[in-house]
Short mmCIF file of C-alpha atoms and ligand atoms in Angstrom, two decimals:
data_model
loop_
_atom_site.label_atom_id
_atom_site.label_comp_id
_atom_site.label_asym_id
_atom_site.label_seq_id
_atom_site.Cartn_x
_atom_site.Cartn_y
_atom_site.Cartn_z
CA UNK N 26 114.38 -179.13 79.04
CA UNK N 27 117.37 -176.66 78.47
CA UNK N 28 119.03 -175.53 81.64
CA UNK N 29 118.78 -171.43 82.06
CA UNK N 30 121.56 -169.86 82.32
CA UNK N 31 122.96 -167.73 85.44
CA UNK N 32 122.30 -164.53 84.12
CA UNK N 33 118.54 -165.71 82.82
CA UNK N 34 117.87 -167.64 86.34
CA UNK N 35 118.43 -163.77 88.13
CA UNK N 36 116.14 -161.95 85.60
CA UNK N 37 113.04 -164.96 86.32
CA UNK N 38 113.88 -164.52 89.87
CA UNK N 39 113.42 -160.76 89.79
CA UNK N 40 110.53 -160.66 87.75
CA UNK N 41 108.58 -163.23 90.11
CA UNK N 42 109.29 -161.01 93.15
CA UNK N 43 108.57 -157.65 91.48
CA UNK N 44 105.46 -159.56 90.29
CA UNK N 45 104.60 -161.36 93.50
CA UNK N 46 105.25 -157.53 95.27
CA UNK N 47 102.99 -156.32 92.81
CA UNK N 48 100.47 -158.78 93.31
CA UNK N 49 100.48 -158.03 96.98
CA UNK N 50 100.28 -154.31 96.66
CA UNK N 51 97.49 -154.04 94.08
CA UNK N 52 94.73 -157.24 94.95
CA UNK N 53 95.54 -155.91 99.03
CA UNK N 54 93.36 -152.49 98.45
CA UNK N 55 92.53 -149.54 97.11
CA UNK N 56 94.34 -147.48 99.11
CA UNK N 57 97.59 -149.50 97.97
CA UNK N 58 97.17 -149.06 94.62
CA UNK N 59 96.88 -145.47 95.28
CA UNK N 60 100.21 -145.52 96.57
CA UNK N 61 101.96 -146.51 93.54
CA UNK N 62 99.59 -144.61 91.37
CA UNK N 63 98.96 -141.53 93.42
CA UNK N 64 95.76 -140.69 95.52
CA UNK N 65 92.23 -140.47 93.32
CA UNK N 66 91.66 -137.28 95.46
CA UNK N 67 92.32 -135.35 98.29
CA UNK N 68 90.43 -135.79 101.87
CA UNK N 69 88.56 -132.37 102.00
CA UNK N 70 89.14 -130.55 105.26
CA UNK N 71 86.74 -127.47 105.31
CA UNK N 72 83.60 -128.76 106.80
CA UNK N 73 80.42 -126.23 108.00
CA UNK N 74 77.97 -129.11 109.58
CA UNK N 75 74.57 -127.22 110.47
CA UNK N 76 73.62 -129.54 113.40
CA UNK N 77 70.03 -129.74 113.61
CA UNK N 78 67.95 -131.19 116.92
CA UNK N 79 67.30 -134.39 117.07
CA UNK N 80 68.64 -136.08 113.59
CA UNK N 81 71.51 -138.28 114.91
CA UNK N 82 73.40 -135.05 114.34
CA UNK N 83 75.64 -135.71 117.82
CA UNK N 84 76.81 -138.71 116.06
CA UNK N 85 77.75 -136.47 112.76
CA UNK N 86 79.54 -134.05 115.21
CA UNK N 87 81.56 -136.96 116.37
CA UNK N 88 82.41 -138.10 113.64
CA UNK N 89 83.85 -134.64 112.18
CA UNK N 90 85.27 -133.82 115.93
CA UNK N 91 87.50 -136.87 115.43
CA UNK N 92 88.53 -135.88 111.56
CA UNK N 93 89.43 -132.62 113.15
CA UNK N 94 91.76 -133.99 116.23
CA UNK N 95 93.21 -136.60 113.96
CA UNK N 96 94.22 -133.73 111.30
CA UNK N 97 95.00 -131.16 113.34
CA UNK N 98 92.62 -128.87 112.27
CA UNK N 99 90.60 -125.89 113.84
CA UNK N 100 87.15 -125.67 115.11
CA UNK N 101 84.68 -122.65 115.67
CA UNK N 102 84.05 -123.14 119.10
CA UNK N 103 81.80 -120.99 121.76
CA UNK N 104 83.58 -119.72 124.79
CA UNK N 105 83.29 -121.57 127.97
CA UNK N 106 80.67 -122.46 129.31
CA UNK N 107 78.68 -121.66 126.19
CA UNK N 108 77.55 -124.89 123.81
CA UNK N 109 75.89 -123.25 121.34
CA UNK N 110 77.10 -120.84 118.30
CA UNK N 111 74.95 -117.91 118.17
CA UNK N 112 75.28 -115.62 114.59
CA UNK N 113 72.24 -113.43 116.20
CA UNK N 114 74.08 -110.41 116.44
CA UNK N 115 77.09 -108.21 115.01
CA UNK N 116 79.00 -109.48 117.96
CA UNK N 117 78.96 -112.95 117.32
CA UNK N 118 82.52 -113.33 116.93
CA UNK N 119 83.27 -112.30 120.58
CA UNK N 120 81.18 -115.25 121.76
CA UNK N 121 83.85 -117.46 120.05
CA UNK N 122 86.94 -118.87 121.13
CA UNK N 123 89.76 -117.07 118.70
CA UNK N 124 91.69 -118.75 115.61
CA UNK N 125 94.54 -120.52 117.05
CA UNK N 126 97.05 -119.60 114.53
CA UNK N 127 95.50 -115.86 114.46
CA UNK N 128 92.56 -113.33 114.45
CA UNK N 129 92.29 -113.09 110.60
CA UNK N 130 92.56 -116.89 109.73
CA UNK N 131 89.89 -118.69 108.54
CA UNK N 132 88.46 -121.60 110.28
CA UNK N 133 88.43 -125.78 109.18
CA UNK N 134 85.27 -126.84 111.13
CA UNK N 135 81.80 -126.21 112.56
CA UNK N 136 80.19 -128.25 113.92
CA UNK N 137 77.99 -127.24 116.88
CA UNK N 138 74.52 -126.47 117.15
CA UNK N 139 73.87 -123.17 115.49
CA UNK N 140 71.22 -121.75 113.40
CA UNK N 141 72.54 -121.31 109.95
CA UNK N 142 73.23 -117.72 109.48
CA UNK N 143 74.97 -117.70 106.11
CA UNK N 144 76.32 -114.19 106.31
CA UNK N 145 78.29 -114.69 109.45
CA UNK N 146 79.37 -118.05 108.57
CA UNK N 147 81.33 -117.53 105.41
CA UNK N 148 82.90 -114.76 107.40
CA UNK N 149 84.45 -117.49 109.23
CA UNK N 150 85.10 -120.19 106.82
CA UNK N 151 87.00 -120.88 103.93
CA UNK N 152 85.87 -120.36 100.30
CA UNK N 153 85.94 -124.36 99.53
CA UNK N 154 83.88 -125.30 102.92
CA UNK N 155 81.60 -128.09 102.34
CA UNK N 156 78.02 -127.34 103.96
CA UNK N 157 76.29 -130.28 105.20
CA UNK N 158 72.93 -130.96 107.24
CA UNK N 159 70.79 -133.82 108.50
CA UNK N 160 67.31 -134.35 107.90
CA UNK N 161 65.16 -136.87 109.90
CA UNK N 162 61.14 -137.63 109.31
CA UNK N 163 59.43 -134.68 111.16
CA UNK N 164 56.97 -137.36 113.46
CA UNK N 165 59.63 -139.20 114.96
CA UNK N 166 62.03 -136.14 114.91
CA UNK N 167 59.22 -134.22 117.05
CA UNK N 168 58.33 -136.96 119.03
CA UNK N 169 62.41 -137.37 120.16
CA UNK N 170 62.38 -133.91 121.00
CA UNK N 171 59.49 -133.56 122.64
CA UNK N 172 60.38 -136.58 125.06
CA UNK N 173 63.73 -135.73 125.61
CA UNK N 174 63.44 -131.87 126.25
CA UNK N 175 60.27 -132.49 128.51
CA UNK N 176 61.72 -135.54 130.41
CA UNK N 177 65.68 -135.26 130.32
CA UNK N 178 66.05 -131.20 129.49
CA UNK N 179 62.75 -130.75 131.67
CA UNK N 180 62.09 -127.38 129.71
CA UNK N 181 59.58 -125.68 131.28
CA UNK N 182 56.96 -125.02 128.68
CA UNK N 183 56.78 -128.87 127.86
CA UNK N 184 56.75 -129.91 131.89
CA UNK N 185 53.85 -127.64 132.12
CA UNK N 186 51.40 -129.54 129.91
CA UNK N 187 48.92 -131.55 131.92
CA UNK N 188 47.32 -134.55 131.50
CA UNK N 189 47.78 -138.32 131.41
CA UNK N 190 49.38 -137.95 127.71
CA UNK N 191 51.14 -134.72 127.50
CA UNK N 192 51.89 -135.28 123.80
CA UNK N 193 48.06 -135.70 122.89
CA UNK N 194 47.19 -132.31 125.05
CA UNK N 195 49.70 -130.60 123.21
CA UNK N 196 48.41 -131.43 120.04
CA UNK N 197 45.21 -130.36 120.86
CA UNK N 198 46.22 -126.75 121.03
CA UNK N 199 50.07 -126.62 120.57
CA UNK N 200 50.45 -122.67 120.26
CA UNK N 201 48.62 -122.52 123.70
CA UNK N 202 52.00 -124.16 124.94
CA UNK N 203 54.51 -122.54 122.43
CA UNK N 204 56.80 -120.40 124.07
CA UNK N 205 57.14 -117.02 122.25
CA UNK N 206 60.88 -116.89 120.77
CA UNK N 207 61.61 -118.83 118.22
CA UNK N 208 64.81 -120.62 119.46
CA UNK N 209 63.13 -121.22 122.95
CA UNK N 210 60.73 -123.91 121.14
CA UNK N 211 62.21 -127.46 120.09
CA UNK N 212 59.07 -128.81 119.00
CA UNK N 213 57.88 -126.02 116.35
CA UNK N 214 59.40 -127.12 112.86
CA UNK N 215 62.86 -126.84 114.62
CA UNK N 216 64.62 -128.70 111.87
CA UNK N 217 63.33 -125.89 109.45
CA UNK N 218 64.48 -123.00 112.09
CA UNK N 219 68.21 -124.70 113.14
CA UNK N 220 68.35 -124.07 109.30
CA UNK N 221 67.87 -119.90 109.68
CA UNK N 222 64.16 -120.29 107.84
CA UNK N 223 62.03 -118.16 110.23
CA UNK N 224 58.81 -118.83 111.55
CA UNK N 225 56.92 -115.87 109.90
CA UNK N 226 56.87 -117.94 106.26
CA UNK N 227 56.17 -120.98 107.91
CA UNK N 228 52.09 -120.43 106.44
CA UNK N 229 53.31 -118.41 103.20
CA UNK N 230 53.80 -121.74 100.77
CA UNK N 231 55.22 -119.47 98.22
CA UNK N 232 58.26 -117.86 100.40
CA UNK N 233 58.76 -121.04 102.53
CA UNK N 234 59.88 -123.03 99.21
CA UNK N 235 62.23 -119.89 98.31
CA UNK N 236 63.68 -120.54 101.39
CA UNK N 237 63.85 -124.29 100.87
CA UNK N 238 65.49 -123.80 97.20
CA UNK N 239 67.99 -121.28 98.94
CA UNK N 240 69.18 -123.74 101.38
CA UNK N 241 69.69 -126.42 98.49
CA UNK N 242 71.99 -123.86 96.65
CA UNK N 243 74.03 -123.06 99.70
CA UNK N 244 74.28 -126.70 101.20
CA UNK N 245 76.42 -129.20 99.02
CA UNK N 246 74.58 -132.15 101.01
CA UNK N 247 71.99 -132.88 102.94
CA UNK N 248 71.78 -136.85 105.08
CA UNK N 249 68.65 -138.24 105.96
CA UNK N 250 68.67 -139.96 109.20
CA UNK N 251 66.31 -143.22 107.86
CA UNK N 252 69.44 -144.14 105.59
CA UNK N 253 72.57 -143.23 107.79
CA UNK N 254 74.48 -145.82 106.53
CA UNK N 255 73.77 -144.79 103.00
CA UNK N 256 74.65 -141.21 103.95
CA UNK N 257 77.50 -141.54 105.45
CA UNK N 258 79.31 -143.22 102.41
CA UNK N 259 78.00 -140.14 100.17
CA UNK N 260 79.62 -138.21 102.77
CA UNK N 261 82.53 -140.33 102.62
CA UNK N 262 82.70 -139.88 98.70
CA UNK N 263 82.10 -135.99 98.92
CA UNK N 264 84.42 -135.47 101.37
CA UNK N 265 87.09 -138.06 100.25
CA UNK N 266 87.72 -139.50 103.61
CA UNK N 267 88.61 -142.64 104.82
CA UNK N 268 86.32 -145.94 105.76
CA UNK N 269 87.40 -145.32 109.98
CA UNK N 270 86.63 -141.53 109.47
CA UNK N 271 82.54 -142.61 109.24
CA UNK N 272 82.50 -145.31 111.64
CA UNK N 273 80.41 -143.72 114.60
CA UNK N 274 78.62 -145.23 117.90
CA UNK N 275 75.09 -144.67 118.33
CA UNK N 276 74.61 -140.90 120.50
CA UNK N 277 71.73 -139.70 122.75
CA UNK N 278 69.36 -142.52 122.31
CA UNK N 279 66.55 -142.04 124.18
CA UNK N 280 64.80 -145.23 125.46
CA UNK N 281 61.06 -144.74 124.57
CA UNK N 282 60.01 -146.79 127.49
CA UNK N 283 60.89 -144.63 130.06
CA UNK N 284 57.51 -141.96 128.83
CA UNK N 285 54.43 -143.74 129.21
CA UNK N 286 52.98 -141.62 126.19
CA UNK N 287 51.39 -143.88 123.28
CA UNK N 288 51.06 -142.61 120.24
CA UNK N 289 47.04 -142.92 119.46
CA UNK N 290 45.47 -142.90 116.36
CA UNK N 291 45.15 -140.06 114.52
CA UNK N 292 48.35 -138.37 116.73
CA UNK N 293 50.49 -139.07 113.69
CA UNK N 294 48.76 -136.87 111.17
CA UNK N 295 48.46 -134.11 113.61
CA UNK N 296 52.07 -133.86 113.84
CA UNK N 297 52.48 -134.29 110.34
CA UNK N 298 50.06 -131.06 110.22
CA UNK N 299 51.86 -128.94 113.18
CA UNK N 300 55.19 -129.50 111.49
CA UNK N 301 54.39 -128.88 108.03
CA UNK N 302 57.55 -126.72 107.25
CA UNK N 303 59.99 -129.32 108.65
CA UNK N 304 57.65 -131.96 106.16
CA UNK N 305 58.18 -129.71 103.14
CA UNK N 306 61.97 -129.19 104.21
CA UNK N 307 62.02 -133.10 104.65
CA UNK N 308 60.30 -134.14 101.87
CA UNK N 309 62.35 -132.00 99.47
CA UNK N 310 65.56 -133.13 100.81
CA UNK N 311 64.40 -136.59 100.85
CA UNK N 312 63.24 -136.92 97.02
CA UNK N 313 66.98 -135.14 96.07
CA UNK N 314 68.90 -137.69 98.48
CA UNK N 315 67.09 -140.38 96.36
CA UNK N 316 67.92 -138.91 92.93
CA UNK N 317 71.88 -138.50 94.06
CA UNK N 318 71.56 -142.15 95.14
CA UNK N 319 70.04 -143.46 91.85
CA UNK N 320 72.40 -141.72 89.81
CA UNK N 321 75.33 -143.77 91.79
CA UNK N 322 76.82 -146.97 90.16
CA UNK N 323 75.94 -150.47 91.62
CA UNK N 324 79.33 -150.55 93.68
CA UNK N 325 77.54 -147.73 95.96
CA UNK N 326 75.64 -150.59 97.13
CA UNK N 327 78.40 -152.61 97.59
CA UNK N 328 79.91 -149.93 99.92
CA UNK N 329 77.43 -149.65 101.83
CA UNK N 330 77.54 -153.39 102.82
CA UNK N 331 81.42 -153.47 103.43
CA UNK N 332 80.45 -150.06 105.67
CA UNK N 333 77.91 -151.84 107.34
CA UNK N 334 79.82 -154.61 108.42
CA UNK N 335 82.79 -152.86 109.44
CA UNK N 336 80.26 -150.49 111.61
CA UNK N 337 78.94 -153.42 113.14
CA UNK N 338 82.23 -155.11 113.84
CA UNK N 339 83.35 -151.84 115.87
CA UNK N 340 80.01 -151.61 117.61
CA UNK N 341 80.70 -154.79 119.04
CA UNK N 342 84.07 -154.11 119.53
CA UNK N 343 83.46 -151.11 121.50
CA UNK N 344 80.78 -152.40 123.35
CA UNK N 345 82.20 -155.16 124.48
CA UNK N 346 85.52 -153.43 125.39
CA UNK N 347 87.59 -154.80 128.50
CA UNK N 348 91.18 -153.67 129.09
CA UNK N 349 92.97 -156.49 127.93
CA UNK N 350 91.12 -156.95 124.38
CA UNK N 351 93.67 -157.02 121.74
CA UNK N 352 92.81 -154.65 118.98
CA UNK N 353 90.15 -155.04 115.81
CA UNK N 354 91.63 -155.63 112.80
CA UNK N 355 89.19 -154.66 109.70
CA UNK N 356 90.51 -155.65 106.44
CA UNK N 357 91.07 -154.42 103.51
CA UNK N 358 88.63 -154.01 100.48
CA UNK N 359 88.04 -151.77 97.19
CA UNK N 360 86.77 -148.96 99.33
CA UNK N 361 89.18 -149.07 102.43
CA UNK N 362 92.65 -149.72 103.57
CA UNK N 363 93.30 -152.36 106.30
CA UNK N 364 92.94 -149.93 110.10
CA UNK N 365 92.84 -150.64 113.53
CA UNK N 366 90.72 -150.31 116.21
CA UNK N 367 91.72 -149.87 119.84
CA UNK N 368 90.50 -148.80 123.32
CA UNK N 369 91.71 -145.43 122.44
CA UNK N 370 89.29 -145.12 119.23
CA UNK N 371 86.34 -146.49 121.21
CA UNK N 372 87.13 -143.85 123.67
CA UNK N 373 86.78 -141.08 121.00
CA UNK N 374 83.69 -142.69 119.51
CA UNK N 375 81.84 -142.72 122.77
CA UNK N 376 83.31 -139.55 123.78
CA UNK N 377 79.65 -137.40 124.42
CA UNK N 378 79.48 -134.21 122.50
CA UNK N 379 80.14 -131.22 125.20
CA UNK N 380 82.85 -133.76 126.61
CA UNK N 381 84.49 -133.51 123.27
CA UNK N 382 83.81 -130.00 122.63
CA UNK N 383 85.70 -129.10 126.13
CA UNK N 384 88.53 -130.90 125.32
CA UNK N 385 88.92 -129.47 121.76
CA UNK N 386 88.30 -126.01 123.86
CA UNK N 387 91.14 -126.83 125.85
CA UNK N 388 92.99 -127.67 122.76
CA UNK N 389 92.70 -124.63 120.79
CA UNK N 390 93.32 -122.41 123.94
CA UNK N 391 96.90 -124.13 124.48
CA UNK N 392 97.56 -123.21 120.84
CA UNK N 393 96.83 -119.73 121.61
CA UNK N 394 100.03 -118.02 122.29
N1 PPS E 412 73.53 -143.99 113.91
C1 PPS E 412 72.04 -143.63 114.20
N2 PPS E 412 71.21 -144.05 113.05
C2 PPS E 412 69.82 -144.05 113.87
N3 PPS E 412 69.53 -142.68 115.05
C3 PPS E 412 70.52 -142.53 115.78
C4 PPS E 412 71.81 -142.61 115.36
N4 PPS E 412 72.25 -141.92 116.28
C5 PPS E 412 71.80 -141.29 117.13
N5 PPS E 412 70.50 -141.56 116.38
C6 PPS E 412 69.26 -140.74 116.86
O1 PPS E 412 69.47 -139.30 116.76
C7 PPS E 412 68.77 -139.02 117.82
C8 PPS E 412 69.37 -137.80 118.95
O2 PPS E 412 69.63 -137.16 117.86
P1 PPS E 412 70.75 -135.76 118.05
O3 PPS E 412 72.12 -136.43 118.29
O4 PPS E 412 70.61 -134.94 116.76
O5 PPS E 412 69.81 -134.88 119.60
S1 PPS E 412 70.15 -133.49 120.11
O6 PPS E 412 69.51 -132.54 119.17
O7 PPS E 412 71.60 -133.38 119.35
O8 PPS E 412 70.26 -133.70 121.41
C9 PPS E 412 68.27 -140.15 119.22
O9 PPS E 412 66.54 -140.62 118.52
P2 PPS E 412 65.58 -141.15 119.43
O10 PPS E 412 65.91 -142.09 120.52
O11 PPS E 412 64.48 -141.18 118.87
O12 PPS E 412 65.22 -139.85 120.88
C10 PPS E 412 69.41 -141.21 118.85
O13 PPS E 412 68.77 -142.34 118.95
#
């Protein structure tokens, strides 16, 4: 074979090393490809998450809190010691911590419990804010709320219910036990209440449907708790966030063995009947969720699978944490850059909503001059 000249050898070596470099870059992952060709999309940083009760909403709030902390974003936060945001009076601004950069500035994120009030919230937020919420099947949502607010929070109207099976007793005549105020109840179609739909329309089908349609117009995305992984991958795509942004640890799990209130025959249907506004809301957005998923290409399901694998690794790592443990390295894929999970990451993933909020409150106060 003919010997290559020095110049040809030099060119060939250059071509090979460039190819190896590009191969490493391109085969590594999508994020590296984006480094060369420019990003496909920029992460959206303006979100309102309407935190419905007992729907895995604290888990989603943790995701948003971590995202905001990482990107130094501003949060709409109630003044200490309040944990809820109240938009029911014109003086709602007085109950909020001021914006860290001046009172005329718009906030980036809102993710506390609040009764949705579009008029008030738009005054605080940027025009390009994504409005998001989450719903759960009303029977499980009702039971979760009933058990939690009776046995953990010990809310008087629920504690007062007598008998060996208080759920059964309550379902015989819910109105007998329910508090008068809309907002004091956690068991009367609370997801619908959280979304700002008044109790007055619960028994007026046309008006209720009208309100649900309005929510549909105003919200960018409604997640479904029973499809949490799918919901988070859709959220990631909508917001152009990274895989490490949507990992989470389950918050507020309630051990059903702690309560001895078996669900007897007929109770499932009684709850559906009582929670009929929540049921209509849930079924509407459940159908919409699946229409959205059915429009996705096959790669959506591959991304969900990858996400579930990563989520499991993170859960195992954070649950079996010990101080000397190495970092967890998550490999890159078509949908994510490589990333590391550390003890510090786990601390944030496990941080309860109120503790996280208190931390954010001190951060934002420090920023106020
Ligand atoms: N990731 C994930 N997947 C599935 N389910 C989850 C998840 N995270 C939280 N949960 C369940 O959600 C219930 C708590 O909901 P919230 O966090 O919204 O409660 S709260 O209103 O903020 O008190 C509570 O339900 P119950 O255990 O039935 O009470 C949690 O177990």
